[in-house]
Amino acid sequence: MADTQYDKATLAKLNAIAAGNDAAPQAGRRGGGLKLSGKGFEDIIFKHWGPNPTKKTYERSPFADDAAKHRAELVSKLPGERLVIPAGTVRHRTWDIDFLFRTGTAYAHLTGLGRDLEADSALVLDPVLNDDGTAGYHATIYLEPAIDRSNPRFFSDSKHGEFWVGPRPLPEDFHIMTGLDIKDRTELEDALRAGAGPDGIHIRLLRGYDPSIDALVNKVREESGLGDADANRAYDAVLEQAEDECRIIKTPREVAEIRKAVEATQRGFDRVADILPIARQVKRGERLLEATFTHSCRYEGNYISFETNAASGPRATILDYHANDHALKDGELFLLDAGIELDSLYSADITRTFPVNGKFTKEQREIYQAVLDSADAAIAAANKPGAVYHDMMDAVMVSIAHSLEKLGILPVSAEEALRPDGHQYNRWLYHGTGHHLGLDCHDAYRARNEFYPDAPLKPGMVFTLEPGLYFDAADEMVPERYRGIGARIEDDLVVDEDGVTKLLTTFARTPDEIEAWLAAHGPEDYLQSFLDHEAACAE
């Protein structure tokens, strides 16, 4: 092994060896790429273009009216201030390869724009004084204008140029979609400076979505006497929290959209069941089933709403298992935790655990039933008068403790385990049992306790319920027959207009239903499922 202890002579020799290394990169074209130049090229590149037949016609977003209500609610929480909500920017995956852009959640919520509309833009809510002396707001979107064929960058700018990314919406298109004023991103700095100062308008920023906008806002605040980035950190966090709290209660249109996401996710699970017999025969069956679900999401929506957990056998006891690269084995369970994100960005999140060979063993059925019993107990608790959100998790834990006692696993009585100084059951259920659902899979995550865990259940709330039991293969506290079994059931629920908490998910939950569901699917059904969906959409 080479010695890394440097004496004076060694350092001198290494310094001499390194003396000939380049101090600056050599000139060259990126990746040996084509250089677009030449008089002949320049003479023709801007001419002879007719109307672009791929240019879309835009309509008002179906969520534009909801977005106006969301903006009014947010401004009512922070009146008299300038609120800056960036859409986000493209993130790099490798060198010049980018991840697909996904509009920031708050920006989508407050504009009604979904999918990939529009990187590098920002929504600014400027305070105005109403005639009655109260504070109102004026909303403006500042965006990088589309680069069409009148601009030399249309063929040279790989991030915004029309030759590279296709025709993008024009400012007037964004106005049609949102009903808001649209301005060029170059005007943003002047807009931020207008009236800003300790005795004037304060600025709050939704941080972390766009470094360039973060830097610009911080520069303006510091130069306007409003403090630097560190001084405004807590100040900005209040905006983030307030926006999350605005997403706790969904509008009827939002609930309907989440229902669509749930239905699309269920179709994705059906397609996984179709392919299961093939997945049993390949080396990376987990990966094939993951890919099947992802394909379904890209076909019916924007993408997956989170990284899919496709875990078979003992890997189902790993909460954040995402390698999804093992073979499926006969006699094991397969846990699929997955959800679609629609083009509107509203999401679903469902988990089912099912036997690889289509039939539960006695031990698997016992564990699965214990999890199902806890889920049913939680739904019953949610429908008691005065129920609050965390009552569901409390009910899950009570049910799980009693099931573990009955199975002979809990080292103490259920009563003792449920005492404040007990919680022995959490060795086998060590995560929260649900979360709000919406534009984010884990929606409204930064809301205060009184808006989330301690909040009374109200119409318009949409959330998941996901109890589970996980018996590690090396867990010596568990009878050997249960080791390596992991089971989770996750459903999406809504509190309806009558205050009743009910399932949005509508497919197999019980062990018998799971077995019947698997038996009803096969590879011959896979392609037909897409044709059936197209036919249903056409009706």
Coordinates of C-alpha atoms in Angstrom, one line a residue:
M1 CA 0.0 0.0 0.0
A2 CA 1.3 3.5 -0.9
D3 CA 2.4 5.6 2.0
T4 CA 0.3 8.8 2.4
Q5 CA 2.6 10.3 5.0
Y6 CA 4.3 13.2 3.2
D7 CA 7.9 14.2 4.1
K8 CA 9.6 17.2 2.5
A9 CA 11.3 15.2 -0.2
T10 CA 8.1 13.4 -1.3
L11 CA 6.2 16.7 -1.5
A12 CA 8.9 18.2 -3.7
K13 CA 8.8 15.2 -6.1
L14 CA 5.0 15.3 -6.3
N15 CA 5.0 19.0 -6.9
A16 CA 7.5 18.6 -9.7
I17 CA 5.4 15.8 -11.3
A18 CA 2.2 18.0 -11.2
A19 CA 4.0 21.0 -12.6
G20 CA 3.2 20.0 -16.2
N21 CA -0.6 19.6 -15.7
D22 CA -3.0 21.9 -17.4
A23 CA -4.0 24.9 -15.3
A24 CA -7.1 25.6 -17.5
P25 CA -9.3 23.4 -19.7
Q26 CA -8.4 23.1 -23.4
A27 CA -10.8 24.8 -25.8
G28 CA -13.2 22.5 -27.6
R29 CA -16.8 22.0 -28.5
R30 CA -19.1 20.2 -26.0
G31 CA -18.9 16.5 -26.6
G32 CA -17.5 17.1 -30.0
G33 CA -20.9 18.5 -31.0
L34 CA -22.0 20.3 -34.1
K35 CA -21.2 24.0 -34.4
L36 CA -24.1 25.8 -36.0
S37 CA -22.6 28.6 -38.1
G38 CA -22.0 29.7 -41.6
K39 CA -23.6 32.3 -43.8
G40 CA -25.6 29.8 -45.8
F41 CA -27.1 28.4 -42.6
E42 CA -27.8 31.9 -41.2
D43 CA -29.4 32.9 -44.5
I44 CA -32.1 30.2 -44.4
I45 CA -32.6 29.3 -40.7
F46 CA -35.1 32.2 -40.0
K47 CA -37.0 31.9 -43.3
H48 CA -39.7 29.8 -44.8
W49 CA -41.4 28.7 -41.6
G50 CA -45.2 28.3 -41.8
P51 CA -47.6 28.1 -38.8
N52 CA -46.4 25.3 -36.5
P53 CA -49.0 22.5 -36.7
T54 CA -47.9 21.1 -33.3
K55 CA -48.7 24.4 -31.4
K56 CA -51.5 23.6 -28.9
T57 CA -54.6 25.7 -28.3
Y58 CA -54.9 26.4 -24.6
E59 CA -58.0 26.8 -22.4
R60 CA -58.7 28.0 -18.9
S61 CA -57.3 25.5 -16.4
P62 CA -60.1 23.6 -14.7
F63 CA -58.4 24.5 -11.4
A64 CA -58.1 28.2 -12.1
D65 CA -61.2 29.1 -9.9
D66 CA -59.9 26.9 -7.1
A67 CA -56.5 28.5 -7.4
A68 CA -58.1 32.0 -6.9
K69 CA -59.7 30.7 -3.7
H70 CA -56.4 29.3 -2.5
R71 CA -54.6 32.6 -3.2
A72 CA -57.2 34.5 -1.2
E73 CA -56.9 32.1 1.7
L74 CA -53.1 32.3 1.7
V75 CA -53.1 36.1 1.6
S76 CA -55.7 36.3 4.4
K77 CA -53.1 34.5 6.6
L78 CA -50.3 36.9 5.6
P79 CA -52.0 40.2 4.6
G80 CA -50.0 43.2 3.5
E81 CA -46.9 41.4 2.4
R82 CA -45.4 40.4 -0.9
L83 CA -45.3 36.6 -1.4
V84 CA -43.0 35.0 -3.9
I85 CA -43.8 31.4 -5.0
P86 CA -41.4 30.0 -7.6
A87 CA -42.4 27.2 -10.0
G88 CA -39.0 25.6 -9.6
T89 CA -36.3 24.9 -12.1
V90 CA -34.9 21.9 -14.0
R91 CA -32.7 19.7 -12.0
H92 CA -29.7 18.0 -13.5
R93 CA -29.3 14.2 -13.5
T94 CA -25.9 14.0 -15.2
W95 CA -24.0 16.7 -17.0
D96 CA -26.4 17.9 -19.7
I97 CA -29.1 15.3 -19.0
D98 CA -32.0 16.6 -16.9
F99 CA -34.7 15.1 -14.8
L100 CA -38.2 15.6 -16.0
F101 CA -39.4 19.0 -14.7
R102 CA -42.3 18.9 -12.3
T103 CA -44.0 22.1 -11.3
G104 CA -43.7 23.1 -7.6
T105 CA -46.6 22.0 -5.5
A106 CA -47.4 25.5 -4.0
Y107 CA -47.1 27.1 -7.5
A108 CA -49.5 24.5 -8.9
H109 CA -51.9 25.0 -6.0
L110 CA -52.0 28.8 -6.4
T111 CA -52.0 29.1 -10.2
G112 CA -54.0 26.0 -11.3
L113 CA -51.1 25.0 -13.6
G114 CA -49.9 21.4 -13.5
R115 CA -47.4 19.0 -15.1
D116 CA -44.4 21.0 -16.4
L117 CA -45.8 24.5 -16.6
E118 CA -43.5 26.4 -16.3
A119 CA -39.9 26.1 -15.2
D120 CA -38.0 29.2 -14.1
S121 CA -41.2 31.2 -13.5
A122 CA -42.6 32.7 -10.3
L123 CA -45.9 33.8 -9.0
V124 CA -45.8 37.0 -7.1
L125 CA -48.7 38.1 -4.9
D126 CA -48.4 41.9 -4.4
P127 CA -50.3 43.5 -1.5
V128 CA -52.9 46.2 -2.4
L129 CA -55.1 48.3 -0.3
N130 CA -58.8 47.7 -0.9
D131 CA -61.4 50.6 -0.9
D132 CA -62.6 49.5 2.5
G133 CA -59.0 49.8 4.0
T134 CA -58.4 46.0 4.1
A135 CA -55.4 44.4 2.4
G136 CA -56.0 42.5 -0.9
Y137 CA -53.5 41.3 -3.5
H138 CA -52.6 41.4 -7.1
A139 CA -51.2 38.2 -8.7
T140 CA -48.7 38.2 -11.5
I141 CA -46.7 35.4 -13.1
Y142 CA -43.2 36.2 -14.2
L143 CA -41.8 33.8 -16.7
E144 CA -39.1 33.1 -19.3
P145 CA -40.9 33.7 -22.6
A146 CA -41.0 30.9 -25.1
I147 CA -38.3 31.2 -27.7
D148 CA -40.0 30.8 -31.1
R149 CA -38.4 30.9 -34.5
S150 CA -38.0 34.7 -34.6
N151 CA -35.2 34.4 -32.0
P152 CA -31.7 33.0 -32.8
R153 CA -31.9 31.0 -29.5
F154 CA -34.7 28.8 -30.9
F155 CA -32.1 26.5 -32.4
S156 CA -29.2 27.2 -30.0
D157 CA -30.8 27.2 -26.6
S158 CA -31.3 23.5 -25.6
K159 CA -33.3 24.5 -22.4
H160 CA -35.8 26.9 -23.9
G161 CA -35.4 26.9 -27.7
E162 CA -38.4 25.6 -29.8
F163 CA -36.2 23.3 -31.9
W164 CA -35.1 21.5 -28.7
V165 CA -38.2 21.5 -26.5
G166 CA -41.0 22.1 -28.9
P167 CA -43.5 25.0 -28.9
R168 CA -44.2 26.2 -25.4
P169 CA -47.2 28.3 -24.2
L170 CA -46.9 32.0 -25.0
P171 CA -47.6 34.7 -22.4
E172 CA -51.1 35.1 -23.7
D173 CA -51.6 31.3 -23.4
F174 CA -50.7 31.5 -19.7
H175 CA -53.2 34.3 -19.3
I176 CA -55.9 32.2 -20.8
M177 CA -55.0 29.3 -18.5
T178 CA -54.8 31.2 -15.3
G179 CA -56.6 34.6 -15.8
L180 CA -53.6 36.3 -14.3
D181 CA -51.3 39.0 -15.5
I182 CA -48.2 37.6 -17.2
K183 CA -44.9 39.5 -17.4
D184 CA -41.4 38.8 -18.5
R185 CA -39.0 37.3 -16.0
T186 CA -36.6 40.2 -16.6
E187 CA -39.2 42.5 -14.9
L188 CA -39.1 40.5 -11.7
E189 CA -36.4 42.4 -9.9
D190 CA -38.0 45.8 -10.3
A191 CA -41.3 44.3 -9.2
L192 CA -39.7 42.9 -6.0
R193 CA -38.1 46.3 -5.2
A194 CA -41.3 48.3 -5.5
G195 CA -42.1 49.7 -2.1
A196 CA -39.9 47.1 -0.3
G197 CA -38.3 48.1 3.0
P198 CA -38.6 48.0 6.8
D199 CA -41.2 50.7 6.7
G200 CA -42.9 49.5 3.6
I201 CA -43.5 46.1 2.1
H202 CA -42.0 42.9 3.5
I203 CA -41.2 40.0 1.2
R204 CA -41.6 36.3 2.0
L205 CA -40.1 33.7 -0.3
L206 CA -41.0 30.0 -0.8
R207 CA -37.4 28.8 -0.6
G208 CA -35.6 25.9 -2.3
Y209 CA -37.4 25.7 -5.6
D210 CA -35.3 27.9 -7.8
P211 CA -31.8 29.0 -6.7
S212 CA -31.7 32.0 -9.0
I213 CA -35.0 33.4 -7.7
D214 CA -33.8 32.7 -4.1
A215 CA -30.7 34.7 -4.8
L216 CA -32.6 37.5 -6.4
V217 CA -35.1 37.8 -3.6
N218 CA -32.3 37.7 -1.0
K219 CA -30.4 40.4 -2.8
V220 CA -33.4 42.7 -3.0
R221 CA -34.3 42.2 0.6
E222 CA -30.8 42.9 1.8
E223 CA -30.4 46.0 -0.3
S224 CA -33.9 47.2 0.8
G225 CA -33.0 46.9 4.5
L226 CA -35.0 43.7 5.1
G227 CA -32.1 41.5 6.2
D228 CA -30.1 38.8 4.5
A229 CA -31.1 35.2 3.8
D230 CA -30.4 34.0 7.3
A231 CA -32.3 36.8 8.9
N232 CA -35.4 35.8 6.8
R233 CA -35.2 32.0 7.2
A234 CA -37.8 31.7 9.9
Y235 CA -39.9 34.5 8.2
D236 CA -40.0 32.5 5.0
A237 CA -40.8 29.2 6.8
V238 CA -44.0 30.8 8.0
L239 CA -45.1 31.2 4.3
E240 CA -44.3 27.5 3.6
Q241 CA -46.3 26.5 6.7
A242 CA -49.2 28.7 5.8
E243 CA -49.4 27.4 2.2
D244 CA -49.3 23.8 3.5
E245 CA -52.2 24.6 5.8
C246 CA -54.2 25.9 2.9
R247 CA -54.0 22.4 1.4
I248 CA -55.6 20.5 4.3
I249 CA -59.2 20.9 3.1
K250 CA -59.7 20.1 -0.6
T251 CA -62.4 21.6 -2.8
P252 CA -65.0 19.3 -4.4
R253 CA -63.1 19.6 -7.7
E254 CA -59.8 18.5 -6.0
V255 CA -61.5 15.6 -4.3
A256 CA -62.9 14.5 -7.7
E257 CA -59.4 14.7 -9.2
I258 CA -57.9 12.6 -6.4
R259 CA -60.6 10.1 -6.9
K260 CA -59.5 9.9 -10.6
A261 CA -55.9 9.3 -9.4
V262 CA -57.1 6.5 -7.1
E263 CA -59.0 4.9 -9.9
A264 CA -55.9 5.2 -12.2
T265 CA -53.7 3.7 -9.5
Q266 CA -56.0 0.8 -9.1
R267 CA -55.8 0.1 -12.9
G268 CA -52.0 0.2 -12.5
F269 CA -52.3 -2.5 -9.7
D270 CA -54.6 -4.5 -12.0
R271 CA -51.8 -4.4 -14.7
V272 CA -49.3 -5.6 -12.2
A273 CA -51.6 -8.5 -11.4
D274 CA -51.7 -9.2 -15.1
I275 CA -48.0 -9.4 -15.4
L276 CA -47.4 -11.3 -12.1
P277 CA -47.2 -14.8 -13.8
I278 CA -44.4 -13.5 -16.1
A279 CA -42.6 -11.7 -13.2
R280 CA -42.4 -15.0 -11.4
Q281 CA -40.3 -16.4 -14.2
V282 CA -37.6 -13.7 -14.6
K283 CA -34.5 -12.8 -12.6
R284 CA -35.7 -9.4 -11.5
G285 CA -39.4 -9.9 -11.0
E286 CA -39.7 -7.0 -8.6
R287 CA -38.2 -4.6 -11.2
L288 CA -40.6 -5.9 -13.9
L289 CA -43.6 -5.3 -11.7
E290 CA -42.3 -1.8 -10.8
A291 CA -41.8 -1.0 -14.5
T292 CA -45.3 -2.3 -15.2
F293 CA -46.8 0.1 -12.7
T294 CA -44.6 3.0 -13.9
H295 CA -45.6 2.4 -17.5
S296 CA -49.3 2.6 -16.4
C297 CA -48.6 5.9 -14.7
R298 CA -46.9 7.4 -17.7
Y299 CA -49.7 6.3 -19.9
E300 CA -52.5 7.6 -17.8
G301 CA -50.9 10.5 -16.0
N302 CA -47.7 12.6 -15.5
Y303 CA -45.6 10.1 -13.6
I304 CA -45.5 8.1 -10.4
S305 CA -46.3 10.1 -7.3
F306 CA -43.3 8.7 -5.4
E307 CA -40.6 6.1 -5.8
T308 CA -42.4 2.7 -6.0
N309 CA -41.7 0.1 -3.3
A310 CA -41.9 -3.3 -5.0
A311 CA -40.7 -5.7 -2.3
S312 CA -40.9 -9.4 -2.1
G313 CA -40.2 -11.8 0.7
P314 CA -38.1 -10.4 3.6
R315 CA -37.6 -7.1 1.7
A316 CA -41.2 -6.3 2.5
T317 CA -40.0 -5.6 6.0
I318 CA -37.8 -2.7 4.8
L319 CA -39.9 0.5 4.8
D320 CA -38.0 2.4 2.1
Y321 CA -36.9 -0.5 -0.1
H322 CA -36.5 0.9 -3.6
A323 CA -33.9 -1.4 -5.2
N324 CA -36.7 -3.6 -6.5
D325 CA -34.2 -5.9 -8.1
H326 CA -34.9 -9.4 -6.7
A327 CA -36.6 -12.5 -8.1
L328 CA -40.0 -13.4 -6.8
K329 CA -40.1 -16.7 -4.9
D330 CA -43.0 -19.1 -4.6
G331 CA -44.5 -19.0 -1.2
E332 CA -43.5 -15.4 -0.4
L333 CA -45.5 -12.2 -0.2
F334 CA -45.1 -9.2 -2.5
L335 CA -45.7 -5.7 -1.2
L336 CA -46.5 -3.0 -3.7
D337 CA -46.6 0.6 -2.4
A338 CA -47.3 2.9 -5.4
G339 CA -49.4 5.7 -6.7
I340 CA -49.9 7.8 -9.8
E341 CA -49.5 11.5 -10.2
L342 CA -52.0 12.8 -12.8
D343 CA -51.2 15.6 -15.3
S344 CA -52.9 17.9 -12.8
L345 CA -50.3 16.7 -10.2
Y346 CA -53.0 15.3 -7.9
S347 CA -51.8 12.0 -6.5
A348 CA -52.9 8.7 -5.1
D349 CA -51.0 6.3 -2.8
I350 CA -52.1 2.7 -2.3
T351 CA -50.4 -0.4 -0.9
R352 CA -51.4 -4.0 -1.3
T353 CA -49.6 -7.1 -0.1
F354 CA -50.3 -10.3 -1.9
P355 CA -49.0 -13.8 -2.3
V356 CA -46.6 -14.4 -5.2
N357 CA -48.3 -17.7 -6.1
G358 CA -51.8 -16.4 -5.6
K359 CA -52.5 -18.1 -2.3
F360 CA -51.8 -17.0 1.3
T361 CA -50.2 -19.4 3.7
K362 CA -51.8 -19.8 7.1
E363 CA -49.2 -17.6 8.7
Q364 CA -49.3 -15.0 6.0
R365 CA -53.1 -14.8 6.3
E366 CA -52.9 -14.4 10.0
I367 CA -50.5 -11.4 9.7
Y368 CA -52.4 -9.9 6.9
Q369 CA -55.7 -10.2 8.8
A370 CA -54.1 -8.5 11.8
V371 CA -53.2 -5.5 9.7
L372 CA -56.6 -5.4 8.0
D373 CA -58.3 -5.5 11.4
S374 CA -56.3 -2.5 12.6
A375 CA -57.3 -0.6 9.4
D376 CA -60.9 -1.3 10.0
A377 CA -60.6 -0.2 13.6
A378 CA -59.1 3.1 12.4
I379 CA -62.0 3.8 10.0
A380 CA -64.5 3.0 12.8
A381 CA -62.6 5.5 15.1
A382 CA -62.7 8.2 12.4
N383 CA -66.4 8.0 12.3
K384 CA -67.0 8.5 16.0
P385 CA -68.4 11.9 17.0
G386 CA -65.6 14.5 17.5
A387 CA -62.9 12.3 16.0
V388 CA -59.5 14.0 15.3
Y389 CA -56.9 12.8 12.9
H390 CA -54.6 11.0 15.3
D391 CA -57.5 8.9 16.6
M392 CA -57.0 6.7 13.6
M393 CA -53.4 6.0 14.5
D394 CA -54.3 5.4 18.1
A395 CA -56.9 2.9 17.0
V396 CA -54.4 1.1 14.8
M397 CA -52.0 0.7 17.7
V398 CA -54.6 -0.7 20.0
S399 CA -55.7 -3.2 17.5
I400 CA -52.1 -4.2 16.6
A401 CA -51.2 -4.6 20.2
H402 CA -54.0 -7.0 20.8
S403 CA -53.3 -9.0 17.6
L404 CA -49.6 -9.4 18.6
E405 CA -50.7 -10.6 22.0
K406 CA -53.1 -13.1 20.4
L407 CA -50.3 -14.3 18.0
G408 CA -48.0 -14.9 20.9
I409 CA -45.5 -12.3 19.8
L410 CA -45.9 -9.4 22.3
P411 CA -43.6 -10.1 25.3
V412 CA -46.1 -8.4 27.7
S413 CA -49.9 -8.1 27.7
A414 CA -51.6 -5.7 25.3
E415 CA -52.8 -3.7 28.2
E416 CA -49.3 -3.2 29.5
A417 CA -47.9 -2.4 26.0
L418 CA -50.5 0.3 25.5
R419 CA -49.4 2.2 28.6
P420 CA -47.4 5.4 28.1
D421 CA -44.2 3.7 29.1
G422 CA -44.9 0.6 27.0
H423 CA -45.1 0.7 23.2
Q424 CA -43.4 -2.7 22.8
Y425 CA -45.6 -3.3 19.7
N426 CA -43.7 -0.5 17.9
R427 CA -40.9 -3.0 17.3
W428 CA -43.1 -4.4 14.6
L429 CA -45.0 -1.3 13.5
Y430 CA -42.5 1.6 13.6
H431 CA -44.1 4.2 11.3
G432 CA -47.0 6.6 11.2
T433 CA -50.2 5.1 9.8
G434 CA -51.2 7.7 7.3
H435 CA -50.8 11.2 5.8
H436 CA -52.8 13.8 4.0
L437 CA -52.9 13.4 0.2
G438 CA -53.2 15.9 -2.6
L439 CA -50.8 17.7 -4.9
D440 CA -48.1 16.1 -2.8
C441 CA -48.2 12.5 -1.9
H442 CA -47.4 13.5 1.6
D443 CA -49.4 16.7 1.5
A444 CA -49.4 19.6 3.9
Y445 CA -46.4 18.1 5.7
R446 CA -45.4 21.3 7.4
A447 CA -48.8 22.2 8.8
R448 CA -49.1 22.9 12.5
N449 CA -50.4 20.2 14.8
E450 CA -53.7 21.9 15.2
F451 CA -54.2 21.7 11.5
Y452 CA -53.0 18.1 11.1
P453 CA -52.7 15.4 13.8
D454 CA -54.8 17.2 16.4
A455 CA -57.3 18.6 13.9
P456 CA -61.0 17.4 14.0
L457 CA -61.9 15.5 10.8
K458 CA -63.7 17.8 8.5
P459 CA -65.4 17.4 5.0
G460 CA -62.8 17.8 2.3
M461 CA -59.9 16.1 4.1
V462 CA -58.3 13.4 2.0
F463 CA -55.7 11.1 3.6
T464 CA -54.2 7.7 3.6
L465 CA -54.4 4.9 6.1
E466 CA -51.5 2.5 6.1
P467 CA -51.0 0.1 9.0
G468 CA -48.5 -2.7 8.7
L469 CA -46.6 -5.4 10.5
Y470 CA -42.9 -6.2 9.8
F471 CA -41.2 -9.3 11.1
D472 CA -37.5 -9.1 10.1
A473 CA -36.0 -12.4 9.1
A474 CA -33.4 -12.1 11.9
D475 CA -35.9 -11.2 14.6
E476 CA -35.6 -13.8 17.4
M477 CA -38.5 -12.4 19.3
V478 CA -40.8 -13.6 16.6
P479 CA -41.8 -17.3 16.1
E480 CA -39.8 -18.7 13.2
R481 CA -42.9 -19.3 11.1
Y482 CA -43.5 -15.5 11.0
R483 CA -40.0 -14.4 10.3
G484 CA -39.5 -12.6 7.0
I485 CA -43.1 -11.6 6.6
G486 CA -44.0 -8.0 6.0
A487 CA -47.5 -6.8 5.2
R488 CA -49.0 -3.4 4.8
I489 CA -52.4 -2.2 3.6
E490 CA -52.8 1.4 2.4
D491 CA -56.1 2.9 1.4
D492 CA -57.0 6.5 0.4
L493 CA -59.9 8.0 2.3
V494 CA -62.1 11.1 2.2
V495 CA -64.3 12.9 4.7
D496 CA -67.4 13.5 2.7
E497 CA -69.8 16.4 2.9
D498 CA -71.8 14.6 5.6
G499 CA -68.7 14.2 7.7
V500 CA -68.4 10.5 7.0
T501 CA -64.9 9.1 6.5
K502 CA -65.0 6.6 3.7
L503 CA -62.7 4.7 1.4
L504 CA -61.8 6.1 -2.0
T505 CA -60.1 2.9 -2.9
T506 CA -62.6 0.3 -4.1
F507 CA -60.6 -2.9 -4.9
A508 CA -59.5 -6.0 -3.0
R509 CA -58.7 -5.7 0.7
T510 CA -59.5 -9.0 2.5
P511 CA -57.4 -12.1 2.0
D512 CA -60.2 -13.8 0.0
E513 CA -60.7 -10.8 -2.2
I514 CA -56.9 -10.6 -2.8
E515 CA -56.8 -14.2 -4.0
A516 CA -59.9 -13.8 -6.2
W517 CA -58.4 -10.6 -7.7
L518 CA -55.1 -12.3 -8.6
A519 CA -57.0 -15.3 -10.0
A520 CA -59.0 -13.0 -12.3
H521 CA -55.9 -11.5 -14.0
G522 CA -53.3 -12.8 -16.4
P523 CA -50.9 -11.7 -19.1
E524 CA -53.7 -12.0 -21.7
D525 CA -55.5 -9.1 -20.0
Y526 CA -52.6 -6.7 -20.0
L527 CA -52.8 -5.1 -23.4
Q528 CA -56.6 -5.3 -23.4
S529 CA -56.7 -3.1 -20.3
F530 CA -55.3 -0.2 -22.3
L531 CA -57.9 -0.6 -25.0
D532 CA -60.6 -0.9 -22.5
H533 CA -59.5 2.3 -20.8
E534 CA -59.4 4.2 -24.1
A535 CA -62.9 3.0 -24.9
A536 CA -64.1 4.1 -21.4
C537 CA -62.5 7.6 -21.9
A538 CA -64.3 7.9 -25.3
E539 CA -67.7 7.4 -23.8

